[in-house]
Amino acid sequence: EVQLVESGGGLVQPGGSLRLSCTASGFTFSDYSMGWVRQAPGQEVECISSINPSGTATTHAQSVKGRFTISRDNVKKTLYLQLNSLKTEDTAMYTCVKYYYYSRSENAISDRGQGTQVTVSS
């Protein structure tokens, strides 16, 4: 059974930073592309970042490019998202996803975790 467990969310002031983690189990982590999506209340899911199996290719949505960085440790079977220069509009539930293939499309998601809440507020 695929399990994706996120951690690291919380309350942070505008301009601050957070590092999200996602621990994976139940599949061969190093064989799959992974990513992060987010959803704010009343808004659609936004696929913000993805990374290929080896970690050599990444893609980010324009809304987070230059501020967020996705990375992975295939030995630890863990996916990360570094969030810098946070804005109030980054407030959302952040969810770790496993992809069928390297993509940043919601249609390519095969599994997702429960999510971790990020709230940016002064």
mmCIF file with all atom_site columns, C-alpha atoms in Angstrom:
data_model
loop_
_atom_site.group_PDB
_atom_site.id
_atom_site.type_symbol
_atom_site.label_atom_id
_atom_site.label_alt_id
_atom_site.label_comp_id
_atom_site.label_asym_id
_atom_site.label_entity_id
_atom_site.label_seq_id
_atom_site.pdbx_PDB_ins_code
_atom_site.Cartn_x
_atom_site.Cartn_y
_atom_site.Cartn_z
_atom_site.occupancy
_atom_site.B_iso_or_equiv
_atom_site.pdbx_formal_charge
_atom_site.auth_seq_id
_atom_site.auth_comp_id
_atom_site.auth_asym_id
_atom_site.auth_atom_id
_atom_site.pdbx_PDB_model_num
ATOM 1   C CA . GLU A 1 1   ? 0.000   0.000  0.000   1.00 0.00 ? 1   GLU A CA 1
ATOM 2   C CA . VAL A 1 2   ? 1.334   3.384  -0.999  1.00 0.00 ? 2   VAL A CA 1
ATOM 3   C CA . GLN A 1 3   ? 1.708   5.751  1.929   1.00 0.00 ? 3   GLN A CA 1
ATOM 4   C CA . LEU A 1 4   ? 2.770   9.384  1.735   1.00 0.00 ? 4   LEU A CA 1
ATOM 5   C CA . VAL A 1 5   ? 3.086   11.245 5.022   1.00 0.00 ? 5   VAL A CA 1
ATOM 6   C CA . GLU A 1 6   ? 3.739   14.972 5.021   1.00 0.00 ? 6   GLU A CA 1
ATOM 7   C CA . SER A 1 7   ? 5.178   17.093 7.803   1.00 0.00 ? 7   SER A CA 1
ATOM 8   C CA . GLY A 1 8   ? 6.636   20.537 8.346   1.00 0.00 ? 8   GLY A CA 1
ATOM 9   C CA . GLY A 1 9   ? 3.657   22.799 7.840   1.00 0.00 ? 9   GLY A CA 1
ATOM 10  C CA . GLY A 1 10  ? 2.698   25.539 10.234  1.00 0.00 ? 10  GLY A CA 1
ATOM 11  C CA . LEU A 1 11  ? 2.151   29.238 10.777  1.00 0.00 ? 11  LEU A CA 1
ATOM 12  C CA . VAL A 1 12  ? 4.779   31.591 9.401   1.00 0.00 ? 12  VAL A CA 1
ATOM 13  C CA . GLN A 1 13  ? 5.010   35.330 8.853   1.00 0.00 ? 13  GLN A CA 1
ATOM 14  C CA . PRO A 1 14  ? 5.180   36.833 5.369   1.00 0.00 ? 14  PRO A CA 1
ATOM 15  C CA . GLY A 1 15  ? 8.731   36.662 4.081   1.00 0.00 ? 15  GLY A CA 1
ATOM 16  C CA . GLY A 1 16  ? 9.477   33.611 6.194   1.00 0.00 ? 16  GLY A CA 1
ATOM 17  C CA . SER A 1 17  ? 10.494  30.083 5.248   1.00 0.00 ? 17  SER A CA 1
ATOM 18  C CA . LEU A 1 18  ? 9.360   26.522 5.820   1.00 0.00 ? 18  LEU A CA 1
ATOM 19  C CA . ARG A 1 19  ? 10.599  23.118 4.746   1.00 0.00 ? 19  ARG A CA 1
ATOM 20  C CA . LEU A 1 20  ? 8.025   20.449 4.030   1.00 0.00 ? 20  LEU A CA 1
ATOM 21  C CA . SER A 1 21  ? 8.870   16.762 4.054   1.00 0.00 ? 21  SER A CA 1
ATOM 22  C CA . CYS A 1 22  ? 7.063   13.735 2.688   1.00 0.00 ? 22  CYS A CA 1
ATOM 23  C CA . THR A 1 23  ? 8.065   10.249 3.777   1.00 0.00 ? 23  THR A CA 1
ATOM 24  C CA . ALA A 1 24  ? 7.113   7.529  1.324   1.00 0.00 ? 24  ALA A CA 1
ATOM 25  C CA . SER A 1 25  ? 6.521   3.810  1.760   1.00 0.00 ? 25  SER A CA 1
ATOM 26  C CA . GLY A 1 26  ? 4.855   0.919  -0.006  1.00 0.00 ? 26  GLY A CA 1
ATOM 27  C CA . PHE A 1 27  ? 6.558   1.388  -3.384  1.00 0.00 ? 27  PHE A CA 1
ATOM 28  C CA . THR A 1 28  ? 10.018  1.782  -4.882  1.00 0.00 ? 28  THR A CA 1
ATOM 29  C CA . PHE A 1 29  ? 10.456  5.509  -4.293  1.00 0.00 ? 29  PHE A CA 1
ATOM 30  C CA . SER A 1 30  ? 13.425  5.929  -6.634  1.00 0.00 ? 30  SER A CA 1
ATOM 31  C CA . ASP A 1 31  ? 11.377  4.647  -9.605  1.00 0.00 ? 31  ASP A CA 1
ATOM 32  C CA . TYR A 1 32  ? 8.753   7.382  -9.558  1.00 0.00 ? 32  TYR A CA 1
ATOM 33  C CA . SER A 1 33  ? 8.353   11.057 -10.222 1.00 0.00 ? 33  SER A CA 1
ATOM 34  C CA . MET A 1 34  ? 6.957   12.942 -7.261  1.00 0.00 ? 34  MET A CA 1
ATOM 35  C CA . GLY A 1 35  ? 5.487   16.346 -6.636  1.00 0.00 ? 35  GLY A CA 1
ATOM 36  C CA . TRP A 1 36  ? 3.636   18.800 -4.471  1.00 0.00 ? 36  TRP A CA 1
ATOM 37  C CA . VAL A 1 37  ? 0.198   20.241 -4.991  1.00 0.00 ? 37  VAL A CA 1
ATOM 38  C CA . ARG A 1 38  ? -1.664  22.798 -2.937  1.00 0.00 ? 38  ARG A CA 1
ATOM 39  C CA . GLN A 1 39  ? -5.229  23.856 -2.461  1.00 0.00 ? 39  GLN A CA 1
ATOM 40  C CA . ALA A 1 40  ? -6.570  26.918 -0.728  1.00 0.00 ? 40  ALA A CA 1
ATOM 41  C CA . PRO A 1 41  ? -10.175 27.033 0.530   1.00 0.00 ? 41  PRO A CA 1
ATOM 42  C CA . GLY A 1 42  ? -12.576 27.593 -2.319  1.00 0.00 ? 42  GLY A CA 1
ATOM 43  C CA . GLN A 1 43  ? -9.859  27.280 -4.944  1.00 0.00 ? 43  GLN A CA 1
ATOM 44  C CA . GLU A 1 44  ? -8.781  24.584 -7.370  1.00 0.00 ? 44  GLU A CA 1
ATOM 45  C CA . VAL A 1 45  ? -5.838  22.288 -6.839  1.00 0.00 ? 45  VAL A CA 1
ATOM 46  C CA . GLU A 1 46  ? -2.596  23.816 -8.072  1.00 0.00 ? 46  GLU A CA 1
ATOM 47  C CA . CYS A 1 47  ? 0.241   21.478 -9.064  1.00 0.00 ? 47  CYS A CA 1
ATOM 48  C CA . ILE A 1 48  ? 3.184   23.572 -7.979  1.00 0.00 ? 48  ILE A CA 1
ATOM 49  C CA . SER A 1 49  ? 6.295   21.388 -8.227  1.00 0.00 ? 49  SER A CA 1
ATOM 50  C CA . SER A 1 50  ? 7.465   18.048 -9.541  1.00 0.00 ? 50  SER A CA 1
ATOM 51  C CA . ILE A 1 51  ? 10.725  16.118 -9.725  1.00 0.00 ? 51  ILE A CA 1
ATOM 52  C CA . ASN A 1 52  ? 11.841  13.169 -11.835 1.00 0.00 ? 52  ASN A CA 1
ATOM 53  C CA . PRO A 1 53  ? 12.891  9.843  -10.263 1.00 0.00 ? 53  PRO A CA 1
ATOM 54  C CA . SER A 1 54  ? 16.613  10.613 -10.138 1.00 0.00 ? 54  SER A CA 1
ATOM 55  C CA . GLY A 1 55  ? 16.144  14.185 -8.961  1.00 0.00 ? 55  GLY A CA 1
ATOM 56  C CA . THR A 1 56  ? 17.941  15.619 -11.985 1.00 0.00 ? 56  THR A CA 1
ATOM 57  C CA . ALA A 1 57  ? 14.923  17.459 -13.407 1.00 0.00 ? 57  ALA A CA 1
ATOM 58  C CA . THR A 1 58  ? 12.386  19.665 -11.686 1.00 0.00 ? 58  THR A CA 1
ATOM 59  C CA . THR A 1 59  ? 9.536   21.900 -12.719 1.00 0.00 ? 59  THR A CA 1
ATOM 60  C CA . HIS A 1 60  ? 7.730   24.611 -10.783 1.00 0.00 ? 60  HIS A CA 1
ATOM 61  C CA . ALA A 1 61  ? 4.593   26.618 -11.378 1.00 0.00 ? 61  ALA A CA 1
ATOM 62  C CA . GLN A 1 62  ? 5.146   30.252 -12.254 1.00 0.00 ? 62  GLN A CA 1
ATOM 63  C CA . SER A 1 63  ? 3.463   31.279 -9.010  1.00 0.00 ? 63  SER A CA 1
ATOM 64  C CA . VAL A 1 64  ? 6.278   29.719 -6.937  1.00 0.00 ? 64  VAL A CA 1
ATOM 65  C CA . LYS A 1 65  ? 9.245   29.766 -9.308  1.00 0.00 ? 65  LYS A CA 1
ATOM 66  C CA . GLY A 1 66  ? 12.307  31.284 -7.693  1.00 0.00 ? 66  GLY A CA 1
ATOM 67  C CA . ARG A 1 67  ? 10.827  30.942 -4.199  1.00 0.00 ? 67  ARG A CA 1
ATOM 68  C CA . PHE A 1 68  ? 10.114  27.209 -3.778  1.00 0.00 ? 68  PHE A CA 1
ATOM 69  C CA . THR A 1 69  ? 12.529  24.344 -4.409  1.00 0.00 ? 69  THR A CA 1
ATOM 70  C CA . ILE A 1 70  ? 11.636  20.678 -4.678  1.00 0.00 ? 70  ILE A CA 1
ATOM 71  C CA . SER A 1 71  ? 14.192  17.989 -3.904  1.00 0.00 ? 71  SER A CA 1
ATOM 72  C CA . ARG A 1 72  ? 14.369  14.343 -2.916  1.00 0.00 ? 72  ARG A CA 1
ATOM 73  C CA . ASP A 1 73  ? 16.539  11.867 -1.051  1.00 0.00 ? 73  ASP A CA 1
ATOM 74  C CA . ASN A 1 74  ? 16.052  8.431  -2.592  1.00 0.00 ? 74  ASN A CA 1
ATOM 75  C CA . VAL A 1 75  ? 18.000  6.713  0.193   1.00 0.00 ? 75  VAL A CA 1
ATOM 76  C CA . LYS A 1 76  ? 15.742  8.197  2.863   1.00 0.00 ? 76  LYS A CA 1
ATOM 77  C CA . LYS A 1 77  ? 12.664  7.818  0.588   1.00 0.00 ? 77  LYS A CA 1
ATOM 78  C CA . THR A 1 78  ? 11.774  11.404 1.342   1.00 0.00 ? 78  THR A CA 1
ATOM 79  C CA . LEU A 1 79  ? 10.535  14.293 -0.783  1.00 0.00 ? 79  LEU A CA 1
ATOM 80  C CA . TYR A 1 80  ? 11.112  17.887 0.259   1.00 0.00 ? 80  TYR A CA 1
ATOM 81  C CA . LEU A 1 81  ? 9.755   21.310 -0.590  1.00 0.00 ? 81  LEU A CA 1
ATOM 82  C CA . GLN A 1 82  ? 11.674  24.370 0.567   1.00 0.00 ? 82  GLN A CA 1
ATOM 83  C CA . LEU A 1 83  ? 9.403   27.391 0.761   1.00 0.00 ? 83  LEU A CA 1
ATOM 84  C CA . ASN A 1 84  ? 11.113  30.783 0.893   1.00 0.00 ? 84  ASN A CA 1
ATOM 85  C CA . SER A 1 85  ? 9.840   34.360 0.706   1.00 0.00 ? 85  SER A CA 1
ATOM 86  C CA . LEU A 1 86  ? 6.383   33.205 1.673   1.00 0.00 ? 86  LEU A CA 1
ATOM 87  C CA . LYS A 1 87  ? 3.375   35.346 0.849   1.00 0.00 ? 87  LYS A CA 1
ATOM 88  C CA . THR A 1 88  ? -0.113  35.373 2.337   1.00 0.00 ? 88  THR A CA 1
ATOM 89  C CA . GLU A 1 89  ? -1.402  33.912 -0.920  1.00 0.00 ? 89  GLU A CA 1
ATOM 90  C CA . ASP A 1 90  ? 0.734   30.816 -0.326  1.00 0.00 ? 90  ASP A CA 1
ATOM 91  C CA . THR A 1 91  ? -1.646  29.818 2.476   1.00 0.00 ? 91  THR A CA 1
ATOM 92  C CA . ALA A 1 92  ? -3.034  26.393 1.550   1.00 0.00 ? 92  ALA A CA 1
ATOM 93  C CA . MET A 1 93  ? -3.021  22.691 2.265   1.00 0.00 ? 93  MET A CA 1
ATOM 94  C CA . TYR A 1 94  ? 0.145   21.250 0.741   1.00 0.00 ? 94  TYR A CA 1
ATOM 95  C CA . THR A 1 95  ? -0.024  17.636 -0.392  1.00 0.00 ? 95  THR A CA 1
ATOM 96  C CA . CYS A 1 96  ? 2.668   15.242 -1.536  1.00 0.00 ? 96  CYS A CA 1
ATOM 97  C CA . VAL A 1 97  ? 1.802   13.278 -4.682  1.00 0.00 ? 97  VAL A CA 1
ATOM 98  C CA . LYS A 1 98  ? 3.198   10.336 -6.619  1.00 0.00 ? 98  LYS A CA 1
ATOM 99  C CA . TYR A 1 99  ? 3.012   10.579 -10.386 1.00 0.00 ? 99  TYR A CA 1
ATOM 100 C CA . TYR A 1 100 ? 2.537   7.895  -13.043 1.00 0.00 ? 100 TYR A CA 1
ATOM 101 C CA . TYR A 1 101 ? 5.202   9.747  -15.047 1.00 0.00 ? 101 TYR A CA 1
ATOM 102 C CA . TYR A 1 102 ? 7.180   13.000 -14.911 1.00 0.00 ? 102 TYR A CA 1
ATOM 103 C CA . SER A 1 103 ? 4.536   15.690 -15.094 1.00 0.00 ? 103 SER A CA 1
ATOM 104 C CA . ARG A 1 104 ? 2.989   18.611 -13.277 1.00 0.00 ? 104 ARG A CA 1
ATOM 105 C CA . SER A 1 105 ? -0.550  17.670 -14.256 1.00 0.00 ? 105 SER A CA 1
ATOM 106 C CA . GLU A 1 106 ? -3.247  16.594 -11.845 1.00 0.00 ? 106 GLU A CA 1
ATOM 107 C CA . ASN A 1 107 ? -4.257  13.927 -14.388 1.00 0.00 ? 107 ASN A CA 1
ATOM 108 C CA . ALA A 1 108 ? -0.909  12.189 -13.886 1.00 0.00 ? 108 ALA A CA 1
ATOM 109 C CA . ILE A 1 109 ? -1.250  11.783 -10.117 1.00 0.00 ? 109 ILE A CA 1
ATOM 110 C CA . SER A 1 110 ? -1.525  8.193  -8.938  1.00 0.00 ? 110 SER A CA 1
ATOM 111 C CA . ASP A 1 111 ? -1.460  8.690  -5.181  1.00 0.00 ? 111 ASP A CA 1
ATOM 112 C CA . ARG A 1 112 ? -1.541  11.527 -2.686  1.00 0.00 ? 112 ARG A CA 1
ATOM 113 C CA . GLY A 1 113 ? -0.968  12.062 1.011   1.00 0.00 ? 113 GLY A CA 1
ATOM 114 C CA . GLN A 1 114 ? -3.211  13.702 3.575   1.00 0.00 ? 114 GLN A CA 1
ATOM 115 C CA . GLY A 1 115 ? -1.524  17.065 3.401   1.00 0.00 ? 115 GLY A CA 1
ATOM 116 C CA . THR A 1 116 ? 0.055   19.563 5.752   1.00 0.00 ? 116 THR A CA 1
ATOM 117 C CA . GLN A 1 117 ? -1.339  23.048 6.331   1.00 0.00 ? 117 GLN A CA 1
ATOM 118 C CA . VAL A 1 118 ? 0.765   26.112 5.612   1.00 0.00 ? 118 VAL A CA 1
ATOM 119 C CA . THR A 1 119 ? -0.572  29.417 6.883   1.00 0.00 ? 119 THR A CA 1
ATOM 120 C CA . VAL A 1 120 ? 1.195   32.668 6.077   1.00 0.00 ? 120 VAL A CA 1
ATOM 121 C CA . SER A 1 121 ? 0.001   35.502 8.248   1.00 0.00 ? 121 SER A CA 1
ATOM 122 C CA . SER A 1 122 ? 1.316   38.373 10.309  1.00 0.00 ? 122 SER A CA 1
#
